[in-house]
Tab-separated table of C-alpha atoms and ligand atoms in Angstrom:
chain	number	residue	atom	x	y	z
A	108	MET	CA	-53.432	-120.628	14.536
A	109	ALA	CA	-54.031	-117.530	16.648
A	110	SER	CA	-55.844	-118.082	19.926
A	111	HIS	CA	-57.397	-115.851	22.541
A	112	VAL	CA	-55.300	-116.481	25.644
A	113	VAL	CA	-56.244	-115.324	29.127
A	114	ILE	CA	-53.249	-114.877	31.397
A	115	ILE	CA	-54.036	-115.062	35.093
A	116	GLY	CA	-51.609	-112.885	37.040
A	117	SER	CA	-49.279	-110.117	35.956
A	118	GLY	CA	-46.071	-110.763	37.855
A	119	ILE	CA	-42.936	-111.324	35.838
A	120	VAL	CA	-44.177	-114.722	34.592
A	121	GLY	CA	-47.542	-113.404	33.384
A	122	ALA	CA	-45.971	-110.280	31.868
A	123	ALA	CA	-43.265	-112.199	29.972
A	124	SER	CA	-45.839	-114.759	28.782
A	125	ALA	CA	-48.098	-111.961	27.512
A	126	LEU	CA	-45.316	-110.428	25.422
A	127	GLU	CA	-44.234	-113.763	23.932
A	128	LEU	CA	-47.837	-114.670	23.052
A	129	LEU	CA	-48.400	-111.279	21.421
A	130	ARG	CA	-45.171	-111.767	19.457
A	131	ASP	CA	-46.717	-114.958	18.057
A	132	GLY	CA	-49.869	-113.121	16.978
A	133	HIS	CA	-52.250	-114.321	19.705
A	134	ARG	CA	-54.954	-112.220	21.304
A	135	VAL	CA	-54.161	-111.711	24.975
A	136	THR	CA	-56.234	-110.729	28.004
A	137	ILE	CA	-54.465	-110.257	31.335
A	138	VAL	CA	-56.519	-110.802	34.494
A	139	GLU	CA	-55.018	-109.187	37.585
A	140	PRO	CA	-56.772	-107.679	40.617
A	141	GLY	CA	-53.748	-105.630	41.705
A	142	GLU	CA	-51.479	-103.111	40.064
A	143	PRO	CA	-49.144	-104.828	37.556
A	144	GLY	CA	-45.740	-104.861	39.231
A	145	GLY	CA	-47.418	-103.791	42.497
A	146	GLU	CA	-46.511	-104.691	46.060
A	147	GLN	CA	-48.876	-107.691	46.131
A	148	ALA	CA	-46.565	-109.568	43.752
A	149	ALA	CA	-43.317	-111.337	44.614
A	150	SER	CA	-42.037	-109.798	41.404
A	151	TYR	CA	-42.095	-106.389	43.093
A	152	GLY	CA	-39.989	-106.944	46.156
A	153	ASN	CA	-37.439	-109.623	45.345
A	154	GLY	CA	-33.669	-109.419	45.648
A	155	THR	CA	-33.413	-108.042	42.058
A	156	LEU	CA	-30.819	-110.626	40.983
A	157	LEU	CA	-30.828	-112.324	37.594
A	158	ASN	CA	-28.538	-115.211	38.414
A	159	PRO	CA	-28.026	-118.043	35.941
A	160	SER	CA	-25.891	-119.464	38.763
A	161	SER	CA	-28.953	-119.958	41.035
A	162	VAL	CA	-29.428	-123.633	40.169
A	163	ILE	CA	-29.172	-124.885	43.757
A	164	PRO	CA	-32.540	-125.675	45.395
A	165	MET	CA	-33.240	-124.766	49.022
A	166	SER	CA	-33.455	-128.357	50.226
A	167	SER	CA	-30.120	-130.091	50.681
A	168	PRO	CA	-28.807	-133.330	52.261
A	169	GLY	CA	-29.026	-133.289	56.051
A	170	LEU	CA	-31.449	-130.364	56.183
A	171	TRP	CA	-33.958	-132.433	58.183
A	172	LYS	CA	-31.607	-132.292	61.158
A	173	LYS	CA	-32.106	-128.538	61.285
A	174	VAL	CA	-35.928	-128.604	61.376
A	175	PRO	CA	-36.163	-128.522	65.214
A	176	GLY	CA	-34.009	-125.384	65.122
A	177	TYR	CA	-36.282	-123.814	62.503
A	178	LEU	CA	-39.235	-124.415	64.799
A	179	ALA	CA	-37.419	-123.174	67.889
A	180	ASP	CA	-36.046	-119.920	66.491
A	181	PRO	CA	-38.798	-117.624	65.195
A	182	LEU	CA	-36.207	-115.170	63.910
A	183	GLY	CA	-33.748	-117.542	62.192
A	184	PRO	CA	-33.095	-117.244	58.447
A	185	LEU	CA	-35.572	-120.099	57.884
A	186	THR	CA	-38.444	-120.430	60.321
A	187	ILE	CA	-41.589	-122.470	60.554
A	188	ARG	CA	-44.536	-121.100	62.528
A	189	TRP	CA	-45.784	-123.774	64.942
A	190	SER	CA	-49.405	-122.890	64.264
A	191	TYR	CA	-48.884	-123.538	60.550
A	192	LEU	CA	-47.006	-126.829	60.951
A	193	PRO	CA	-50.002	-129.205	60.588
A	194	ARG	CA	-50.956	-127.679	57.229
A	195	LEU	CA	-47.349	-127.499	56.122
A	196	LEU	CA	-46.397	-131.114	56.886
A	197	PRO	CA	-47.092	-132.731	53.473
A	198	TRP	CA	-45.118	-129.986	51.693
A	199	LEU	CA	-42.336	-130.088	54.292
A	200	TRP	CA	-41.988	-133.840	53.958
A	201	ARG	CA	-41.639	-133.572	50.166
A	202	PHE	CA	-39.250	-130.632	50.610
A	203	LEU	CA	-36.911	-132.586	52.868
A	204	LYS	CA	-37.096	-135.652	50.583
A	205	ALA	CA	-36.373	-133.581	47.449
A	206	GLY	CA	-32.933	-132.595	48.759
A	207	SER	CA	-32.115	-135.751	50.700
A	208	THR	CA	-29.241	-136.874	48.427
A	209	ALA	CA	-26.619	-135.109	46.362
A	210	ASP	CA	-27.947	-136.892	43.266
A	211	LYS	CA	-31.409	-135.420	43.773
A	212	VAL	CA	-29.988	-131.926	44.203
A	213	ALA	CA	-27.879	-132.442	41.064
A	214	ALA	CA	-30.981	-133.475	39.063
A	215	THR	CA	-32.832	-130.351	40.212
A	216	ALA	CA	-29.872	-128.154	39.294
A	217	ARG	CA	-29.781	-129.692	35.800
A	218	ALA	CA	-33.516	-129.099	35.387
A	219	LEU	CA	-33.280	-125.448	36.500
A	220	GLN	CA	-30.306	-124.599	34.319
A	221	PRO	CA	-32.133	-124.090	30.996
A	222	LEU	CA	-34.695	-121.781	32.642
A	223	LEU	CA	-31.971	-119.534	34.024
A	224	ALA	CA	-29.079	-119.769	31.590
A	225	GLU	CA	-29.844	-116.907	29.228
A	226	SER	CA	-31.794	-114.816	31.695
A	227	PRO	CA	-29.825	-111.523	31.716
A	228	ALA	CA	-29.837	-111.358	27.900
A	229	LEU	CA	-33.545	-112.243	27.662
A	230	HIS	CA	-34.426	-109.612	30.259
A	231	ARG	CA	-32.361	-107.011	28.450
A	232	ARG	CA	-34.269	-107.699	25.257
A	233	LEU	CA	-37.651	-107.403	27.009
A	234	ALA	CA	-36.546	-104.230	28.803
A	235	GLU	CA	-35.399	-102.673	25.524
A	236	GLU	CA	-38.693	-103.538	23.835
A	237	ALA	CA	-40.608	-102.012	26.740
A	238	GLY	CA	-38.480	-98.861	26.664
A	239	VAL	CA	-36.749	-99.367	30.035
A	240	PRO	CA	-33.264	-100.732	29.196
A	241	GLU	CA	-31.764	-98.580	31.959
A	242	LEU	CA	-33.316	-100.913	34.545
A	243	MET	CA	-30.991	-103.758	33.577
A	244	SER	CA	-27.344	-104.030	34.566
A	245	ARG	CA	-24.792	-106.783	34.296
A	246	HIS	CA	-21.707	-106.169	36.406
A	247	GLY	CA	-21.745	-109.621	37.988
A	248	VAL	CA	-22.665	-110.635	41.536
A	249	LEU	CA	-20.217	-111.043	44.440
A	250	PHE	CA	-20.458	-114.060	46.729
A	251	VAL	CA	-18.432	-113.387	49.877
A	252	PHE	CA	-17.098	-115.680	52.621
A	253	PRO	CA	-15.192	-115.044	55.852
A	254	THR	CA	-12.516	-117.485	54.667
A	255	ARG	CA	-11.743	-119.745	51.727
A	256	ALA	CA	-12.568	-122.684	54.031
A	257	ASP	CA	-16.173	-121.423	54.235
A	258	PHE	CA	-16.371	-121.560	50.452
A	259	GLU	CA	-14.907	-125.072	50.453
A	260	ALA	CA	-17.418	-126.174	53.093
A	261	ASP	CA	-20.139	-125.466	50.506
A	262	SER	CA	-18.381	-127.518	47.831
A	263	LEU	CA	-21.480	-129.442	46.666
A	264	SER	CA	-23.287	-126.250	45.645
A	265	TRP	CA	-20.326	-124.764	43.862
A	266	ARG	CA	-19.467	-128.029	42.101
A	267	LEU	CA	-23.039	-128.237	40.801
A	268	ARG	CA	-22.947	-124.626	39.682
A	269	ARG	CA	-19.733	-125.300	37.787
A	270	GLU	CA	-21.219	-128.435	36.185
A	271	ASN	CA	-24.128	-126.283	35.023
A	272	GLY	CA	-21.993	-123.706	33.312
A	273	THR	CA	-21.232	-121.126	36.027
A	274	THR	CA	-17.753	-119.658	35.980
A	275	TRP	CA	-16.242	-117.247	38.478
A	276	LEU	CA	-13.235	-115.209	39.444
A	277	GLU	CA	-11.717	-116.015	42.831
A	278	LEU	CA	-10.858	-112.924	44.856
A	279	ASP	CA	-8.433	-112.991	47.762
A	280	ASP	CA	-8.598	-110.574	50.670
A	281	ASP	CA	-6.805	-107.785	48.861
A	282	GLU	CA	-8.672	-108.163	45.564
A	283	LEU	CA	-11.988	-108.248	47.394
A	284	ARG	CA	-11.081	-105.019	49.195
A	285	GLN	CA	-10.186	-103.312	45.934
A	286	ARG	CA	-13.344	-104.511	44.195
A	287	GLU	CA	-15.716	-103.585	47.014
A	288	PRO	CA	-14.204	-101.120	49.495
A	289	ALA	CA	-17.472	-100.709	51.439
A	290	LEU	CA	-17.586	-104.379	52.476
A	291	ASP	CA	-16.781	-105.377	56.053
A	292	ARG	CA	-13.268	-106.722	56.542
A	293	ARG	CA	-14.464	-109.985	58.060
A	294	TYR	CA	-15.005	-111.184	54.485
A	295	ARG	CA	-11.631	-112.305	53.240
A	296	PHE	CA	-12.568	-114.442	50.257
A	297	GLY	CA	-14.929	-113.794	47.377
A	298	LEU	CA	-16.211	-115.076	44.070
A	299	LEU	CA	-17.318	-112.789	41.303
A	300	VAL	CA	-19.830	-114.444	38.984
A	301	GLU	CA	-19.622	-112.093	36.054
A	302	GLU	CA	-22.481	-113.573	34.024
A	303	ASN	CA	-25.073	-112.672	36.689
A	304	GLY	CA	-27.184	-109.581	36.206
A	305	GLN	CA	-29.589	-107.326	38.062
A	306	CYS	CA	-32.817	-105.429	37.552
A	307	ARG	CA	-32.626	-102.129	39.420
A	308	ASP	CA	-36.399	-101.836	39.934
A	309	PRO	CA	-38.328	-105.081	39.356
A	310	GLY	CA	-41.728	-103.520	40.136
A	311	ALA	CA	-41.277	-100.713	37.617
A	312	TYR	CA	-39.898	-103.220	35.114
A	313	VAL	CA	-42.922	-105.538	35.344
A	314	ALA	CA	-45.242	-102.527	35.127
A	315	ALA	CA	-43.410	-101.400	31.968
A	316	LEU	CA	-43.695	-104.885	30.415
A	317	VAL	CA	-47.450	-104.949	31.042
A	318	ARG	CA	-47.842	-101.402	29.688
A	319	HIS	CA	-45.958	-102.507	26.592
A	320	ALA	CA	-48.218	-105.571	26.242
A	321	VAL	CA	-51.267	-103.297	26.432
A	322	ASP	CA	-49.721	-101.021	23.786
A	323	GLN	CA	-49.346	-104.131	21.626
A	324	GLY	CA	-53.063	-104.888	21.964
A	325	ALA	CA	-53.394	-106.911	25.194
A	326	LYS	CA	-56.568	-106.240	27.208
A	327	MET	CA	-56.305	-105.714	30.942
A	328	ARG	CA	-59.089	-106.934	33.267
A	329	ARG	CA	-58.719	-105.740	36.866
A	330	THR	CA	-60.371	-108.666	38.611
A	331	ARG	CA	-59.602	-111.998	40.268
A	332	ALA	CA	-59.835	-115.264	38.331
A	333	THR	CA	-61.833	-117.891	40.203
A	334	GLY	CA	-61.725	-120.937	37.906
A	335	PHE	CA	-62.546	-122.258	34.466
A	336	ARG	CA	-65.511	-123.264	32.352
A	337	ILE	CA	-64.492	-126.467	30.604
A	338	GLU	CA	-66.867	-128.270	28.233
A	339	ALA	CA	-66.128	-131.618	26.618
A	340	GLY	CA	-62.489	-131.278	27.622
A	341	ARG	CA	-62.043	-127.858	25.963
A	342	LEU	CA	-61.646	-124.543	27.728
A	343	ARG	CA	-64.537	-122.167	27.086
A	344	ALA	CA	-63.887	-119.412	29.607
A	345	VAL	CA	-61.937	-118.232	32.611
A	346	THR	CA	-64.382	-117.409	35.382
A	347	THR	CA	-63.706	-114.258	37.382
A	348	ALA	CA	-65.179	-112.229	40.203
A	349	GLN	CA	-66.714	-110.061	37.452
A	350	GLY	CA	-68.061	-112.758	35.133
A	351	ASP	CA	-66.708	-115.129	32.509
A	352	ILE	CA	-64.068	-114.241	29.929
A	353	GLY	CA	-64.490	-116.447	26.862
A	354	CYS	CA	-61.163	-117.769	25.538
A	355	ASP	CA	-59.361	-120.665	23.844
A	356	LYS	CA	-56.421	-120.977	26.220
A	357	ALA	CA	-55.466	-119.830	29.702
A	358	VAL	CA	-52.180	-119.468	31.537
A	359	ILE	CA	-52.048	-119.857	35.323
A	360	ALA	CA	-49.376	-117.362	36.411
A	361	ALA	CA	-50.859	-116.349	39.760
A	362	GLY	CA	-47.665	-116.985	41.717
A	363	ALA	CA	-48.190	-118.260	45.266
A	364	ARG	CA	-51.973	-118.138	44.737
A	365	SER	CA	-51.985	-120.621	41.864
A	366	ARG	CA	-52.822	-123.805	43.786
A	367	ASP	CA	-56.625	-123.568	43.703
A	368	LEU	CA	-56.608	-122.566	40.042
A	369	ALA	CA	-54.396	-125.576	39.242
A	370	ALA	CA	-56.859	-127.773	41.158
A	371	ALA	CA	-59.718	-126.336	39.073
A	372	ALA	CA	-57.727	-127.453	36.022
A	373	GLY	CA	-57.389	-130.974	37.433
A	374	ASP	CA	-53.936	-130.873	39.072
A	375	ARG	CA	-53.385	-131.182	42.816
A	376	VAL	CA	-50.037	-129.461	43.147
A	377	SER	CA	-47.868	-129.044	46.208
A	378	LEU	CA	-47.413	-125.284	46.399
A	379	GLU	CA	-46.553	-123.255	49.492
A	380	THR	CA	-45.414	-119.753	50.099
A	381	GLU	CA	-41.923	-119.139	51.361
A	382	ARG	CA	-42.517	-115.665	52.735
A	383	GLY	CA	-39.616	-113.286	52.252
A	384	TYR	CA	-38.843	-109.738	53.360
A	385	HIS	CA	-36.922	-106.771	52.169
A	386	VAL	CA	-35.608	-103.521	53.584
A	387	VAL	CA	-34.754	-100.570	51.362
A	388	ILE	CA	-32.423	-97.968	52.816
A	389	LYS	CA	-32.789	-94.661	51.012
A	390	ASP	CA	-29.593	-92.614	50.619
A	391	PRO	CA	-27.514	-95.268	52.386
A	392	GLY	CA	-24.386	-93.112	52.332
A	393	ILE	CA	-22.339	-95.907	50.769
A	394	GLU	CA	-22.110	-97.129	47.200
A	395	LEU	CA	-22.105	-100.833	46.364
A	396	ARG	CA	-20.246	-101.603	43.185
A	397	TYR	CA	-21.722	-105.111	43.008
A	398	PRO	CA	-24.808	-106.903	44.233
A	399	MET	CA	-23.640	-109.232	46.984
A	400	MET	CA	-24.624	-112.480	48.709
A	401	PRO	CA	-22.836	-113.267	52.002
A	402	SER	CA	-22.220	-116.884	53.037
A	403	ASP	CA	-23.022	-116.061	56.681
A	404	GLY	CA	-26.439	-114.531	55.951
A	405	LYS	CA	-29.151	-115.905	53.672
A	406	MET	CA	-29.834	-112.636	51.896
A	407	ALA	CA	-28.997	-110.490	48.895
A	408	PHE	CA	-27.765	-106.887	48.812
A	409	ALA	CA	-28.211	-104.685	45.774
A	410	MET	CA	-28.446	-101.019	44.869
A	411	THR	CA	-31.827	-100.195	43.382
A	412	ARG	CA	-33.320	-96.958	42.121
A	413	GLU	CA	-34.829	-96.402	45.567
A	414	GLY	CA	-31.731	-97.188	47.604
A	415	LEU	CA	-29.907	-100.191	49.028
A	416	ARG	CA	-32.206	-103.204	49.068
A	417	VAL	CA	-31.568	-106.130	51.379
A	418	GLY	CA	-33.828	-109.084	50.599
A	419	GLY	CA	-34.079	-112.519	52.109
A	420	GLN	CA	-35.495	-114.715	54.901
A	421	VAL	CA	-37.722	-117.727	54.542
A	422	GLU	CA	-40.779	-117.939	56.750
A	423	LEU	CA	-43.168	-120.849	56.371
A	424	ALA	CA	-46.410	-119.468	57.735
A	425	GLY	CA	-48.890	-119.504	54.842
A	426	LEU	CA	-50.512	-116.789	52.782
A	427	GLU	CA	-52.704	-115.169	55.400
A	428	ALA	CA	-50.606	-114.650	58.562
A	429	ALA	CA	-49.564	-111.088	59.379
A	430	ALA	CA	-46.000	-110.057	58.589
A	431	ASN	CA	-43.429	-110.289	61.362
A	432	TRP	CA	-41.493	-107.069	60.857
A	433	LYS	CA	-38.809	-108.184	63.263
A	434	ARG	CA	-37.547	-110.169	60.302
A	435	ALA	CA	-36.961	-106.957	58.365
A	436	GLU	CA	-35.076	-105.591	61.383
A	437	ILE	CA	-32.805	-108.642	61.200
A	438	LEU	CA	-31.972	-107.780	57.601
A	439	LEU	CA	-31.200	-104.206	58.576
A	440	LYS	CA	-29.038	-105.274	61.517
A	441	PHE	CA	-27.077	-107.681	59.354
A	442	ALA	CA	-26.637	-105.006	56.688
A	443	ARG	CA	-24.871	-102.779	59.231
A	444	THR	CA	-22.375	-105.549	59.978
A	445	ALA	CA	-21.767	-106.313	56.284
A	446	TYR	CA	-21.310	-102.634	55.347
A	447	PRO	CA	-20.040	-100.761	58.421
A	448	GLY	CA	-20.366	-97.435	56.583
A	449	LEU	CA	-24.163	-97.596	56.818
A	450	PRO	CA	-25.508	-95.008	59.279
A	451	ALA	CA	-26.153	-96.365	62.770
A	452	ASP	CA	-29.325	-94.304	63.159
A	453	LEU	CA	-31.683	-94.122	60.240
A	454	PRO	CA	-34.855	-92.059	60.454
A	455	PRO	CA	-37.961	-94.168	59.698
A	456	GLU	CA	-38.654	-92.270	56.463
A	457	ARG	CA	-35.393	-93.608	55.036
A	458	VAL	CA	-36.234	-97.274	55.716
A	459	LYS	CA	-38.955	-99.073	53.777
A	460	VAL	CA	-39.962	-102.650	54.542
A	461	TRP	CA	-41.908	-105.219	52.538
A	462	MET	CA	-43.073	-108.820	52.865
A	463	GLY	CA	-44.050	-111.024	49.935
A	464	HIS	CA	-44.787	-114.549	48.858
A	465	ARG	CA	-42.415	-116.747	46.908
A	466	PRO	CA	-44.448	-119.360	45.030
A	467	SER	CA	-42.633	-122.485	46.129
A	468	THR	CA	-42.890	-126.135	45.223
A	469	PRO	CA	-41.121	-128.575	47.553
A	470	ASP	CA	-38.588	-129.680	44.925
A	471	GLY	CA	-37.586	-126.179	43.851
A	472	LEU	CA	-38.834	-126.644	40.289
A	473	PRO	CA	-41.747	-124.718	38.782
A	474	CYS	CA	-44.853	-126.203	37.206
A	475	ILE	CA	-44.805	-125.445	33.497
A	476	GLY	CA	-46.949	-127.305	30.996
A	477	PRO	CA	-50.512	-128.231	30.079
A	478	ALA	CA	-52.941	-129.120	32.874
A	479	ILE	CA	-54.073	-132.690	33.234
A	480	GLY	CA	-57.796	-131.861	33.232
A	481	CYS	CA	-57.677	-129.624	30.157
A	482	ALA	CA	-54.666	-129.159	27.871
A	483	ASP	CA	-55.909	-125.659	26.956
A	484	ILE	CA	-54.858	-124.489	30.429
A	485	ILE	CA	-51.123	-123.990	30.893
A	486	HIS	CA	-49.378	-123.945	34.241
A	487	ALA	CA	-46.661	-121.309	34.691
A	488	PHE	CA	-46.071	-120.924	38.420
A	489	GLY	CA	-44.019	-122.201	41.346
A	490	HIS	CA	-40.679	-120.555	40.578
A	491	GLY	CA	-39.776	-120.114	44.263
A	492	HIS	CA	-36.495	-118.264	44.733
A	493	VAL	CA	-35.680	-117.842	41.042
A	494	GLY	CA	-38.841	-116.543	39.396
A	495	LEU	CA	-37.497	-113.168	38.371
A	496	THR	CA	-34.559	-114.871	36.679
A	497	ALA	CA	-36.657	-117.623	35.072
A	498	GLY	CA	-39.578	-115.416	33.975
A	499	PRO	CA	-38.536	-114.668	30.370
A	500	LYS	CA	-37.698	-118.284	29.490
A	501	THR	CA	-40.960	-119.423	31.080
A	502	GLY	CA	-42.796	-116.919	28.885
A	503	LYS	CA	-41.134	-118.389	25.818
A	504	LEU	CA	-42.083	-121.928	26.851
A	505	VAL	CA	-45.688	-120.853	27.406
A	506	ALA	CA	-45.792	-119.420	23.869
A	507	GLU	CA	-44.274	-122.605	22.452
A	508	ILE	CA	-46.900	-124.724	24.207
A	509	VAL	CA	-49.796	-122.485	23.127
A	510	GLY	CA	-48.462	-122.463	19.561
A	511	GLY	CA	-48.217	-126.263	19.480
A	512	ARG	CA	-44.449	-126.127	18.837
A	513	THR	CA	-41.977	-128.572	20.324
A	514	PRO	CA	-40.810	-126.895	23.550
A	515	SER	CA	-37.187	-125.765	23.448
A	516	VAL	CA	-36.663	-127.309	26.900
A	517	ASP	CA	-37.679	-130.781	28.093
A	518	LEU	CA	-40.800	-130.015	30.156
A	519	ARG	CA	-40.967	-133.335	31.989
A	520	PRO	CA	-39.243	-132.142	35.200
A	521	TYR	CA	-41.816	-129.335	35.472
A	522	ALA	CA	-44.927	-131.523	35.010
A	523	ALA	CA	-47.580	-130.850	37.656
A	524	SER	CA	-48.339	-134.593	37.604
A	525	ARG	CA	-45.165	-135.227	39.649
A	526	PHE	CA	-47.239	-134.374	42.730
A	527	ALA	CA	-50.064	-136.816	41.918
B	615	LIG	C1	-37.522	-111.644	49.425
B	615	LIG	C2	-37.497	-112.271	48.035
B	615	LIG	C3	-36.324	-112.224	47.303
B	615	LIG	C4	-36.277	-112.782	46.021
B	615	LIG	N1	-35.154	-112.632	45.268
B	615	LIG	C5	-35.127	-113.080	43.989
B	615	LIG	C6	-34.023	-112.801	43.146
B	615	LIG	O1	-33.092	-112.071	43.529
B	615	LIG	N2	-34.022	-113.322	41.892
B	615	LIG	C7	-35.055	-114.092	41.434
B	615	LIG	O2	-34.975	-114.591	40.307
B	615	LIG	N3	-36.146	-114.325	42.192
B	615	LIG	C8	-36.214	-113.841	43.450
B	615	LIG	N4	-37.315	-114.050	44.237
B	615	LIG	C9	-38.414	-114.866	43.695
B	615	LIG	C10	-39.260	-114.122	42.682
B	615	LIG	O3	-39.580	-112.836	43.154
B	615	LIG	C11	-40.551	-114.920	42.392
B	615	LIG	O4	-40.251	-116.264	42.112
B	615	LIG	C12	-41.279	-114.331	41.191
B	615	LIG	O5	-41.453	-112.949	41.356
B	615	LIG	C13	-42.609	-115.026	40.969
B	615	LIG	O6	-43.236	-114.379	39.880
B	615	LIG	P1	-44.728	-114.740	39.473
B	615	LIG	O7	-45.069	-113.923	38.293
B	615	LIG	O8	-44.852	-116.224	39.384
B	615	LIG	O9	-45.604	-114.352	40.757
B	615	LIG	P2	-45.950	-112.905	41.370
B	615	LIG	O10	-44.913	-111.928	41.062
B	615	LIG	O11	-46.288	-113.127	42.804
B	615	LIG	O12	-47.243	-112.460	40.574
B	615	LIG	C14	-48.453	-113.165	40.682
B	615	LIG	C15	-49.575	-112.200	40.348
B	615	LIG	O13	-50.775	-112.949	40.247
B	615	LIG	C16	-51.836	-112.185	40.799
B	615	LIG	N5	-52.909	-113.090	41.196
B	615	LIG	C17	-52.953	-113.894	42.281
B	615	LIG	N6	-54.124	-114.567	42.301
B	615	LIG	C18	-54.825	-114.181	41.206
B	615	LIG	C19	-56.100	-114.532	40.677
B	615	LIG	N7	-56.887	-115.439	41.291
B	615	LIG	N8	-56.512	-113.913	39.544
B	615	LIG	C20	-55.708	-113.026	38.903
B	615	LIG	N9	-54.488	-112.665	39.366
B	615	LIG	C21	-54.057	-113.237	40.505
B	615	LIG	C22	-51.189	-111.451	41.965
B	615	LIG	O14	-51.938	-110.307	42.315
B	615	LIG	C23	-49.806	-111.137	41.416
B	615	LIG	O15	-49.767	-109.846	40.849
B	615	LIG	C24	-37.414	-113.481	45.505
B	615	LIG	C25	-38.598	-113.496	46.239
B	615	LIG	C26	-38.649	-112.885	47.489
B	615	LIG	C27	-39.951	-112.895	48.253
């Protein structure tokens, strides 16, 4: 039976959900205060990678030992702002516990796999439907290491990737050089994961998906959702800053700002923002043949339509604190060491910086599924580091739930009730 579904948020998760719901014949209204695909969304500024191989959560065994360092170094790849620590503690505790054993990490990897596995193909299909197939590419992603020993030191991650279907080509020093001449010579070992893909302009892509949804009949409401009107256990309306929108179902896809909406639907979820940064270097003067992730820097490099984008960093400081642009400088500095051909002096107009909010649960798994307080409200948030990749499959699951079909993936690992 066709429903009127209000989708809250138009990042990649909201946009993909809208298209899947329209495909099933539902009436769709998208509520979004910003520009779809705009800079307010994590979906705009991410690392652009569509990696089925990204099944490894951030938390890993022994990470707790590094927490004092994270607090001491405000410019490290993962930092915690002292002033935010008291509010962060419950999330941080769950985060450290979630990765405390190899078995726990393996269970998370298994649960992420079905959300990521078909991602490049699903994105290609959406991009073709929306008329922007040129934004998708699939040449694989390079993972580079100073030595083979550095790769072997990370054996747990790569074993779990292999167990979850990732395959790769090993590249020795010479092969790496031939594949990617611009790369610094300190990297002497590489892996090419050929199945991984890339979106060359995620903001423009999300905007195109939303435009396509509107062309298919979706209504756009440029306002902020504030909660729900629920009567006798059934959803009657989504409340917004500009009044109620009557509906049968709602999807919470508000990214890092989903926690209060989930609470209004009866679920107290553990959701934080892992703030990330990017730098885009226009006309970088070098050409990358592959997107690249270096083992000695927690970041991703990729050519985009605007230039070379370097994205990364994790800063635990909440939604409201001002950006620390020194973190973007770190990305730029590292980029010069990874690709020595980058110009030493770049005029400010050729460097663009951005900060955004990953929507992160402590266990690295999203919340997908009906809310406890009202099954007409569907959670679709908390995708952390892999939301661009997992967006299309999440959209399909949302449509399956709304349509009352048996979900094609076991939803239990994503239940919001795990935080109760
Ligand atoms: C630096 C960085 C690098 C990354 N790299 C990658 C990568 O390479 N690959 C990958 O897969 N993922 C990556 N990610 C993660 C990915 O970007 C996110 O997981 C994903 O974009 C989340 O999508 P979303 O739709 O849930 O949220 P968002 O894209 O944040 O969209 C949420 C939308 O909801 C709107 N909203 C908020 N509150 C309300 C409200 N009350 N009412 C209505 N609308 C509201 C917002 O305005 C926003 O537009 C990266 C993230 C960062 C920060």
